[in-house]
Amino acid sequence: QVDLVESGGGSVQAGGSLKLSCVVSGAPLSTIYMAWFRQVPGKEREGVAYISTSGDFTLYMDSVKGRFTISRDNAENTLSLQMNNLKPEDTAIYYCAGARAPNKFWGYSGQYNYWGQGTQVTVSS
C-alpha cells in the first residue's frame, strides 16, 4: 500500500511564502511520477505542477510559473512544492498525487493512482 502524507499548509498574507511537503511510503518514490493538485470548493481539481521520476523534467500551470517550484528527493521519499509570492487566488486545498504510468495530459487527475489527504493553503489580501 502506497501512502502520501502532506504537510506545510497554513495561512499567509499575499506576497508571502509556504513550502508544502509530501512524504511517500510503501514504494520507492523513484518509481512514481508525482504532481501537486489543488481544489477550491465547488470547482474541479486542477494540476499545479508535475515532476518526472528523476526530477529532471517539470511542468507548471500558467498562473504559478515563476512563483512555484516543484522538487523531489527520492532518497528521502519526499516531494516538495515551494510557493513564493502567494496570491489570494492560490487559496485552495493542495494535494500531492502519484502515477505509475501516466499517458495523458499531466493535469488529468484520473490517471493518478495515489493521493494524499490534502493540506489547506489560505492567502489573505
Coordinates of C-alpha atoms in Angstrom, one line a residue:
Q1 CA 0.0 0.0 0.0
V2 CA 1.3 3.4 -1.0
D3 CA 0.6 6.3 1.3
L4 CA 1.1 10.0 0.8
V5 CA 1.1 12.5 3.6
E6 CA 1.2 16.2 3.0
S7 CA 2.2 18.9 5.5
G8 CA 3.2 22.6 5.4
G9 CA -0.1 24.3 4.6
G10 CA -1.3 27.3 6.5
S11 CA -2.4 30.9 6.3
V12 CA -0.2 33.7 4.9
Q13 CA -0.7 37.2 3.6
A14 CA -0.4 38.0 -0.1
G15 CA 3.2 38.1 -1.2
G16 CA 4.2 35.5 1.4
S17 CA 5.7 32.0 1.0
L18 CA 4.9 28.5 2.0
K19 CA 6.6 25.2 1.4
L20 CA 4.5 22.0 1.1
S21 CA 5.9 18.6 1.7
C22 CA 4.6 15.1 0.8
V23 CA 6.2 12.0 2.3
V24 CA 5.6 8.8 0.4
S25 CA 5.7 5.4 1.9
G26 CA 5.1 1.9 0.6
A27 CA 7.1 2.2 -2.6
P28 CA 10.3 3.8 -3.8
L29 CA 9.5 7.4 -4.8
S30 CA 11.9 7.0 -7.7
T31 CA 9.3 4.7 -9.5
I32 CA 6.4 7.2 -9.3
Y33 CA 5.6 10.3 -11.4
M34 CA 4.4 13.0 -9.0
A35 CA 2.3 16.1 -9.1
W36 CA 0.6 18.7 -7.0
F37 CA -3.1 19.5 -7.5
R38 CA -5.4 22.0 -5.8
Q39 CA -9.1 22.3 -5.4
V40 CA -11.5 25.0 -4.3
P41 CA -14.9 24.0 -3.1
G42 CA -17.3 23.8 -6.0
K43 CA -14.6 23.7 -8.6
E44 CA -12.7 20.9 -10.3
R45 CA -9.3 19.7 -9.0
E46 CA -6.6 21.3 -11.1
G47 CA -3.0 20.4 -11.8
V48 CA -0.5 22.8 -10.3
A49 CA 2.9 21.2 -11.0
Y50 CA 4.3 17.9 -12.3
I51 CA 7.7 16.3 -11.9
S52 CA 9.2 13.2 -13.6
T53 CA 10.6 10.3 -11.7
S54 CA 14.1 11.5 -11.8
G55 CA 13.2 15.1 -11.3
D56 CA 14.8 16.4 -14.4
F57 CA 11.5 17.4 -16.1
T58 CA 8.9 19.7 -14.6
L59 CA 5.7 21.3 -15.8
Y60 CA 3.5 24.0 -14.3
M61 CA 0.1 25.6 -14.7
D62 CA 0.5 29.0 -16.3
S63 CA -0.7 31.0 -13.3
V64 CA 2.1 29.7 -11.0
K65 CA 5.0 29.7 -13.4
G66 CA 7.9 31.7 -11.9
R67 CA 6.3 31.6 -8.4
F68 CA 6.1 27.9 -7.5
T69 CA 8.8 25.2 -7.7
I70 CA 8.3 21.5 -7.5
S71 CA 11.1 19.2 -6.4
R72 CA 11.7 15.7 -5.1
D73 CA 14.2 13.9 -3.0
N74 CA 14.0 10.3 -4.0
A75 CA 16.4 9.2 -1.3
E76 CA 14.2 10.7 1.4
N77 CA 10.9 9.7 -0.4
T78 CA 9.8 13.3 -0.2
L79 CA 8.1 15.6 -2.7
S80 CA 8.0 19.4 -2.2
L81 CA 6.3 22.5 -3.5
Q82 CA 7.9 25.8 -2.8
M83 CA 5.3 28.6 -3.2
N84 CA 6.5 32.2 -3.3
N85 CA 4.7 35.5 -3.9
L86 CA 1.4 33.9 -3.0
K87 CA -1.8 35.4 -4.2
P88 CA -5.4 35.2 -2.7
E89 CA -6.4 33.1 -5.8
D90 CA -3.9 30.4 -4.7
T91 CA -6.2 29.7 -1.8
A92 CA -7.2 26.0 -2.0
I93 CA -6.7 22.6 -0.6
Y94 CA -3.5 21.2 -2.1
Y95 CA -3.0 17.5 -2.8
C96 CA 0.1 15.5 -3.8
A97 CA -0.6 12.7 -6.2
G98 CA 1.4 9.9 -7.7
A99 CA 1.1 8.0 -11.0
R100 CA 2.7 4.8 -12.1
A101 CA 2.4 5.2 -15.8
P102 CA 0.8 8.5 -16.9
N103 CA -0.1 8.6 -20.5
K104 CA -2.4 11.6 -20.8
F105 CA -2.1 15.3 -20.2
W106 CA -0.2 15.7 -16.8
G107 CA -3.1 17.6 -15.3
Y108 CA -5.6 14.9 -15.9
S109 CA -6.3 13.7 -12.3
G110 CA -7.9 10.4 -13.3
Q111 CA -4.6 8.9 -14.2
Y112 CA -3.1 9.3 -10.7
N113 CA -3.1 6.2 -8.6
Y114 CA -2.2 7.6 -5.2
W115 CA -3.5 10.7 -3.4
G116 CA -2.7 12.5 -0.1
Q117 CA -5.3 13.7 2.3
G118 CA -4.8 17.4 1.3
T119 CA -3.5 20.4 3.2
Q120 CA -5.2 23.8 3.3
V121 CA -3.5 26.9 2.0
T122 CA -5.1 30.2 2.7
V123 CA -3.8 33.5 1.3
S124 CA -5.3 36.8 2.5
S125 CA -5.1 40.1 0.8

